[in-house]
């Protein structure tokens, strides 16, 4: 059987791009598979960038970079310089939050290695993995597919013309007439897999006075994407805004090194993280922030809706998540409410399934779900598997999900419905074709969630033990 699409582009060479190219190559039926990534190595955001992003200049969707392409393609243009949004969100001591046996792809486990810090906190043989091990795992799995990969290549535009997708591409670091230039060109494909991730653009809440204060004191504001080490926060007054995983990592790092209490503003509490909020020297504010202002003394003041306030702050750290961004897609499917519209099961474009997404989900056990999505896409593109329901059924699914989840990024949250979601991809992918390198996806097992979420249980125990130890020490003083 001939494939539905013969030439496939993959945008992104991180874990979701790896899942896509591995699955596509395994079908042994496509004429061309190309992978594009704007960084100089595979691995996506799993590589540490010592120099972080600067704080965003706006609380809304950031404007696109203003670039001047050549008049015709292919051709050179003056170098545009690095895109700061390509920098990773890793901090120096990050370990995985999903248990290793569930996080890794079903065909290749992670190496059994722990960071020294995780051993101190959770014991030997714990299910976390240091980001360095994960980055090397991605690099190793990418080796057979490197001939397909174009690095230092930014996808500037993806648009459909007739039955083909036209990708406008820009490769950096090219020397032309003795100077560094960017090289621009186009390539055409029958199908496109978007695997560029959604941890690039920080989401900053729209708080009165925030942008003015951040412009007056830009070095005093940060986001979880720009956090690297706790060193500069020693003996400083700090407010953390947010209450999920990143916020608790900050609380763990900072609660006993700051000046005075570590202030934390949380609009809603995650019960699985409660012990982090209860660590010693942490002061929780549940009222929403009314305003932020900067004073002449180079300090910050935050006022809450309950009319309480905090003055004399040195830093404000936002752990408030990310905006979804696919600026190169024409038309752009992201909505003002921070949702990607028009993709069935968060993967297949309803109007045109030759456009797909891998990894555009939350609370779904990454990287494992990327693998399941990618295998289903590869089988569908190859003309194999069970196919998709009618367009009307797909549209009905989106309408019903909007009613249930709402129009924000919560639309893309999978938990607690992990079993039906994973098994849907198993059914669509079906069994591999004879003579290919494909494989059958395992059906959902409850142990996936049990092992995947085990890290949260270990963190909870560590935070409780830490609080008890510090309480005992304080009692002896």
XYZ file of C-alpha atoms in Angstrom:
477
model
C 0.000 0.000 0.000
C 1.348 3.415 -0.949
C 1.748 5.975 1.845
C -0.753 8.782 2.190
C 2.169 11.225 2.140
C 5.627 10.589 0.729
C 7.682 13.561 1.956
C 7.462 14.482 5.642
C 9.033 17.388 7.531
C 9.567 17.324 11.300
C 10.049 20.642 13.077
C 12.070 20.228 16.259
C 14.875 17.883 17.320
C 13.995 17.510 20.973
C 12.306 14.451 22.525
C 9.063 14.889 20.559
C 10.996 15.341 17.312
C 13.023 12.247 18.169
C 9.808 10.279 18.726
C 8.515 11.475 15.355
C 11.587 10.697 13.258
C 12.066 7.311 14.949
C 8.478 6.322 14.176
C 8.527 7.675 10.617
C 11.808 5.983 9.737
C 10.534 2.715 11.184
C 7.720 2.552 8.611
C 10.270 2.254 5.758
C 7.901 3.776 3.239
C 8.570 7.513 2.964
C 10.611 9.039 0.160
C 11.965 11.839 2.331
C 12.079 12.631 6.051
C 13.635 15.941 7.085
C 14.133 17.323 10.598
C 14.787 21.012 11.283
C 15.965 22.588 14.528
C 17.175 26.116 15.242
C 19.769 24.996 17.796
C 23.233 23.633 17.000
C 22.566 20.208 18.531
C 19.728 17.774 19.006
C 18.028 17.504 22.378
C 15.870 20.611 22.360
C 15.385 22.131 25.786
C 17.242 19.307 27.531
C 20.546 21.138 27.121
C 21.631 23.634 29.752
C 22.130 27.260 28.682
C 24.168 29.125 31.313
C 22.919 32.470 29.993
C 19.157 32.661 30.526
C 16.419 34.644 28.829
C 15.760 38.208 29.858
C 12.423 38.980 31.471
C 9.649 39.446 28.875
C 8.833 43.018 27.927
C 5.109 42.277 27.705
C 2.480 40.178 29.440
C 0.815 39.324 26.138
C 1.918 37.336 23.123
C 5.401 38.594 22.196
C 5.735 40.214 18.782
C 7.562 38.143 16.166
C 11.175 38.905 15.416
C 11.583 41.439 12.639
C 13.766 39.791 10.018
C 14.551 40.904 6.498
C 14.693 37.891 4.193
C 16.312 38.068 0.772
C 14.160 39.150 -2.157
C 14.344 35.680 -3.713
C 15.149 32.184 -2.501
C 17.654 30.641 -2.156
C 19.988 33.450 -1.134
C 21.993 34.955 1.689
C 20.867 37.753 4.008
C 22.655 39.598 6.832
C 22.869 37.515 10.002
C 19.886 38.104 12.273
C 21.732 37.014 15.411
C 20.656 34.419 17.979
C 17.059 34.122 19.070
C 17.036 34.395 22.894
C 13.773 32.448 23.021
C 15.697 29.389 21.846
C 17.490 29.194 25.202
C 16.461 26.342 27.435
C 14.521 26.472 30.695
C 16.835 24.075 32.562
C 18.278 25.027 35.902
C 21.572 23.667 37.063
C 20.335 20.877 39.356
C 17.215 19.761 37.471
C 16.175 16.131 37.691
C 13.208 14.612 35.889
C 9.816 14.875 37.585
C 8.430 11.786 35.820
C 9.662 8.365 36.903
C 12.309 7.007 34.557
C 10.666 3.699 33.605
C 7.517 5.490 32.446
C 9.149 8.605 31.018
C 11.443 6.792 28.598
C 10.213 5.411 25.281
C 9.013 1.805 25.475
C 11.802 0.618 23.162
C 14.793 2.207 24.961
C 15.101 2.769 28.738
C 17.067 5.577 30.319
C 20.474 4.699 31.764
C 20.314 3.837 35.467
C 22.022 6.903 36.859
C 21.103 9.427 39.555
C 22.438 12.860 40.358
C 24.222 13.319 43.711
C 21.502 15.719 44.836
C 18.702 13.252 44.089
C 20.547 10.523 46.006
C 20.839 12.829 49.012
C 17.120 13.595 48.856
C 15.526 10.348 47.676
C 18.143 7.620 48.130
C 20.087 5.427 45.724
C 18.290 3.920 42.743
C 15.540 6.542 42.823
C 13.362 7.016 39.689
C 14.620 10.489 38.761
C 17.236 11.115 36.077
C 19.563 14.135 35.792
C 19.007 16.314 32.746
C 22.521 15.488 31.511
C 21.645 11.791 31.257
C 18.412 12.586 29.439
C 20.183 14.885 26.972
C 22.753 12.161 26.219
C 19.959 9.578 25.806
C 18.318 11.805 23.194
C 21.638 12.330 21.404
C 22.339 8.599 21.307
C 18.900 7.736 19.927
C 19.214 10.437 17.278
C 22.455 9.002 15.843
C 20.843 6.865 13.077
C 18.716 9.803 11.964
C 21.306 12.581 11.856
C 21.449 12.423 8.020
C 17.848 13.653 8.103
C 18.618 16.584 10.439
C 19.396 20.200 9.535
C 20.658 22.048 12.627
C 21.059 25.807 13.078
C 17.948 25.973 10.911
C 14.948 28.062 11.894
C 11.614 27.352 10.271
C 10.348 30.841 9.493
C 7.104 29.910 7.783
C 4.932 26.862 7.149
C 2.105 27.389 4.665
C 0.008 25.160 2.404
C 0.003 25.852 -1.324
C -2.239 23.511 -3.246
C -1.430 20.008 -2.021
C 2.051 20.859 -0.755
C 3.468 22.407 2.378
C 6.087 25.090 1.697
C 8.659 25.560 4.454
C 10.664 28.775 4.472
C 13.981 28.010 6.179
C 16.865 30.082 7.544
C 20.244 28.551 8.383
C 22.552 30.560 10.631
C 26.333 30.704 10.819
C 26.981 30.648 7.074
C 30.019 32.542 5.791
C 29.458 34.521 2.593
C 32.062 36.891 1.181
C 34.034 36.786 4.404
C 31.156 37.650 6.728
C 28.606 35.631 8.661
C 25.236 35.488 6.973
C 21.968 33.596 7.186
C 21.063 31.349 4.262
C 17.376 31.310 3.264
C 15.661 28.685 1.140
C 12.433 26.745 0.782
C 11.558 23.042 0.718
C 8.267 21.352 -0.116
C 6.611 18.438 1.673
C 3.407 16.444 1.627
C 3.044 16.459 5.420
C 4.446 18.298 8.414
C 4.905 17.148 12.021
C 5.199 20.016 14.503
C 7.412 18.882 17.388
C 8.900 22.173 18.537
C 7.643 22.050 22.124
C 5.835 24.616 24.240
C 8.392 25.794 26.801
C 9.754 28.800 24.925
C 7.615 31.839 25.774
C 7.040 32.546 29.487
C 3.481 33.270 30.531
C 3.474 36.443 32.631
C 0.178 37.419 34.296
C -1.270 40.822 33.450
C -0.736 42.634 36.760
C -1.071 46.421 36.982
C 2.333 48.057 37.305
C 4.296 44.887 36.486
C 5.691 45.921 33.109
C 6.575 49.423 34.314
C 8.353 48.000 37.358
C 10.189 45.378 35.302
C 11.411 48.065 32.899
C 12.601 50.197 35.808
C 14.292 47.253 37.549
C 14.754 44.562 34.890
C 17.287 42.544 36.854
C 14.875 42.101 39.759
C 12.342 39.994 37.849
C 12.622 36.410 36.658
C 10.616 33.491 35.347
C 11.169 29.771 35.812
C 12.621 29.737 32.287
C 15.387 32.117 33.356
C 16.134 30.567 36.760
C 19.547 28.899 36.951
C 21.064 28.867 40.448
C 20.039 30.130 43.910
C 23.306 31.977 44.539
C 22.148 35.538 43.827
C 19.125 35.165 46.115
C 21.123 34.613 49.311
C 20.046 37.096 52.012
C 17.532 38.722 49.660
C 13.813 39.255 50.094
C 11.997 37.124 47.526
C 8.439 36.643 46.293
C 7.605 33.543 44.233
C 4.433 33.769 42.139
C 2.941 30.374 41.286
C 2.299 27.080 43.010
C 3.151 24.145 40.778
C 6.280 22.017 40.215
C 8.698 24.830 39.312
C 7.496 26.962 42.210
C 8.114 24.128 44.667
C 11.606 23.653 43.249
C 12.249 27.341 43.975
C 10.780 27.013 47.471
C 13.055 24.050 48.132
C 16.122 25.977 46.915
C 15.415 29.286 48.611
C 13.372 28.863 51.793
C 16.341 28.768 54.175
C 18.752 31.161 52.418
C 16.607 34.267 51.934
C 16.321 37.283 54.174
C 13.242 37.063 56.358
C 10.380 34.892 55.140
C 10.220 33.440 51.647
C 6.987 34.934 50.307
C 4.894 32.773 47.965
C 1.739 33.886 46.125
C -0.487 30.933 45.206
C -3.941 31.289 43.673
C -4.745 27.563 43.884
C -2.982 24.822 45.808
C -1.866 21.468 44.448
C -2.574 18.913 47.167
C 0.302 16.709 45.994
C 2.738 19.570 46.704
C 1.334 20.687 50.044
C 4.441 19.740 52.044
C 6.553 22.140 49.982
C 4.241 25.026 50.864
C 4.586 24.021 54.528
C 8.383 24.123 54.682
C 9.860 26.323 57.427
C 10.243 30.032 56.722
C 7.635 30.027 53.925
C 4.813 32.560 54.030
C 1.881 31.730 51.717
C -0.430 34.373 50.216
C -3.638 33.081 48.649
C -5.049 36.450 47.624
C -4.457 37.548 44.003
C -1.888 40.258 43.309
C -3.499 43.663 42.756
C -0.399 45.628 41.733
C 3.392 45.708 41.630
C 5.508 48.843 41.921
C 9.170 49.825 42.091
C 10.521 52.356 44.567
C 13.414 54.771 44.317
C 15.315 52.568 46.724
C 15.547 49.880 44.037
C 13.103 47.659 45.891
C 9.685 46.266 44.964
C 6.269 46.456 46.563
C 3.442 44.004 45.939
C -0.150 44.709 46.968
C -2.747 41.934 47.153
C -6.500 42.039 46.571
C -7.097 41.596 50.306
C -5.251 44.942 50.748
C -2.207 43.365 52.405
C 1.165 44.210 50.901
C 4.834 43.273 50.938
C 7.448 46.029 50.708
C 11.207 45.931 50.330
C 11.350 42.953 47.954
C 14.612 42.398 46.096
C 13.300 39.885 43.533
C 10.038 38.540 42.142
C 10.157 35.110 40.491
C 7.263 33.946 38.315
C 6.585 30.217 38.074
C 3.477 30.770 35.983
C 3.925 28.478 33.002
C 4.260 29.206 29.304
C 2.393 30.631 26.351
C 1.754 28.328 23.419
C 3.487 29.647 20.343
C 3.627 28.473 16.741
C 4.344 31.771 14.958
C 5.628 30.087 11.815
C 2.324 28.312 11.128
C 0.062 30.081 8.651
C -2.659 30.385 9.739
C -1.561 30.357 13.373
C -3.741 27.925 15.391
C -3.044 29.417 18.829
C -5.880 31.353 20.447
C -5.741 34.463 22.682
C -6.801 32.219 25.587
C -3.633 30.109 25.119
C -5.045 27.041 23.383
C -4.162 25.355 20.082
C -7.398 25.103 18.127
C -8.501 22.600 15.509
C -6.411 19.514 16.358
C -8.215 16.246 17.052
C -6.845 14.497 20.137
C -4.355 17.411 20.293
C -2.525 15.807 17.345
C -4.320 15.653 13.959
C -5.390 18.870 12.272
C -9.118 18.430 11.701
C -9.200 20.311 8.389
C -6.000 18.754 7.056
C -4.433 15.747 8.851
C -1.228 16.187 6.840
C -0.430 18.681 9.631
C 0.109 17.131 13.065
C 1.398 18.017 16.518
C 3.542 15.889 18.828
C 3.854 16.908 22.464
C 1.111 19.546 22.670
C -0.384 18.082 25.829
C -0.068 18.639 29.573
C -0.149 16.190 32.501
C 0.310 13.236 30.143
C 3.554 11.494 31.189
C 6.124 12.918 28.808
C 8.117 11.509 26.937
C 6.032 8.337 26.771
C 2.993 10.067 25.287
C 5.171 11.623 22.564
C 6.089 8.120 21.450
C 2.446 7.019 21.295
C 1.406 10.106 19.340
C 4.336 9.760 16.936
C 3.732 6.075 16.162
C 0.056 6.771 15.419
C 1.033 9.661 13.124
C 3.638 7.573 11.303
C 1.171 4.710 10.708
C -1.503 7.100 9.490
C 0.917 8.881 7.157
C 2.077 5.481 5.884
C -1.517 4.538 5.027
C -1.615 1.923 7.779
C -3.419 1.475 11.064
C -7.066 2.144 11.850
C -7.401 5.628 10.387
C -9.330 8.570 11.842
C -13.032 9.118 12.506
C -15.066 11.441 10.310
C -14.414 15.178 10.346
C -17.806 15.706 11.980
C -16.858 13.370 14.820
C -13.551 15.153 15.251
C -15.257 18.541 15.430
C -17.743 17.185 17.950
C -14.834 15.984 20.091
C -13.351 19.495 20.148
C -16.690 21.116 21.006
C -17.337 18.676 23.851
C -13.838 19.096 25.225
C -14.196 22.878 25.194
C -17.328 22.511 27.298
C -15.497 20.254 29.739
C -12.055 21.882 29.957
C -12.623 25.463 28.831
C -10.766 27.548 26.227
C -7.401 27.946 28.006
C -4.339 25.695 27.991
C -6.268 23.434 30.402
C -7.916 22.153 27.215
C -4.696 20.177 26.631
C -4.523 18.547 30.106
C -4.910 14.760 29.827
C -4.858 13.530 33.442
C -6.807 11.898 34.971
C -7.987 10.347 31.681
C -4.657 8.767 30.816
C -5.844 5.242 30.038
C -8.342 6.092 27.255
C -5.979 8.652 25.788
C -3.001 6.293 25.544
C -5.123 3.425 24.261
C -6.667 5.594 21.549
C -3.213 5.885 19.949
C -2.614 2.159 20.376
C -5.803 1.469 18.433
C -5.102 4.017 15.698
C -1.536 2.768 15.221
C -2.493 -0.909 15.158
C 0.053 -3.617 14.470
C 3.239 -2.934 12.483
C 3.470 -3.880 8.833
C 5.610 -6.878 7.897
C 9.092 -5.882 6.749
C 9.195 -2.640 8.713
C 10.957 -1.648 11.922
C 7.657 -0.712 13.498
C 6.397 -2.263 16.722
C 3.126 -2.601 18.586
C 2.535 -0.031 21.294
C 1.784 -1.527 24.721
C -1.721 -0.864 25.990
C -2.077 1.281 29.089
C -1.153 -0.257 32.402
C -1.850 1.435 35.726
C 1.782 0.986 36.639
C 2.612 3.631 34.011
C 0.995 6.267 36.238
C 2.147 4.687 39.512
C 5.784 4.664 38.436
C 5.555 7.906 36.516
C 4.170 9.856 39.478
C 6.384 8.174 42.067
C 8.742 11.163 42.069
C 6.018 13.383 43.533
C 5.604 10.925 46.388
C 9.334 10.967 47.057
C 9.359 14.765 47.040
C 6.460 14.880 49.456
C 8.270 12.539 51.851
C 11.520 14.526 51.512
C 9.794 17.838 52.270
C 8.050 16.373 55.327
C 11.309 14.880 56.616
C 13.128 18.155 55.952
C 10.526 20.141 57.876
C 10.698 17.702 60.796
C 14.502 17.829 60.944
C 14.534 21.621 60.927
C 11.837 21.702 63.576
C 13.899 19.402 65.802
C 17.016 21.539 65.308
C 15.086 24.700 66.145
C 13.728 23.077 69.298
C 17.256 22.366 70.534
C 18.475 25.928 70.051
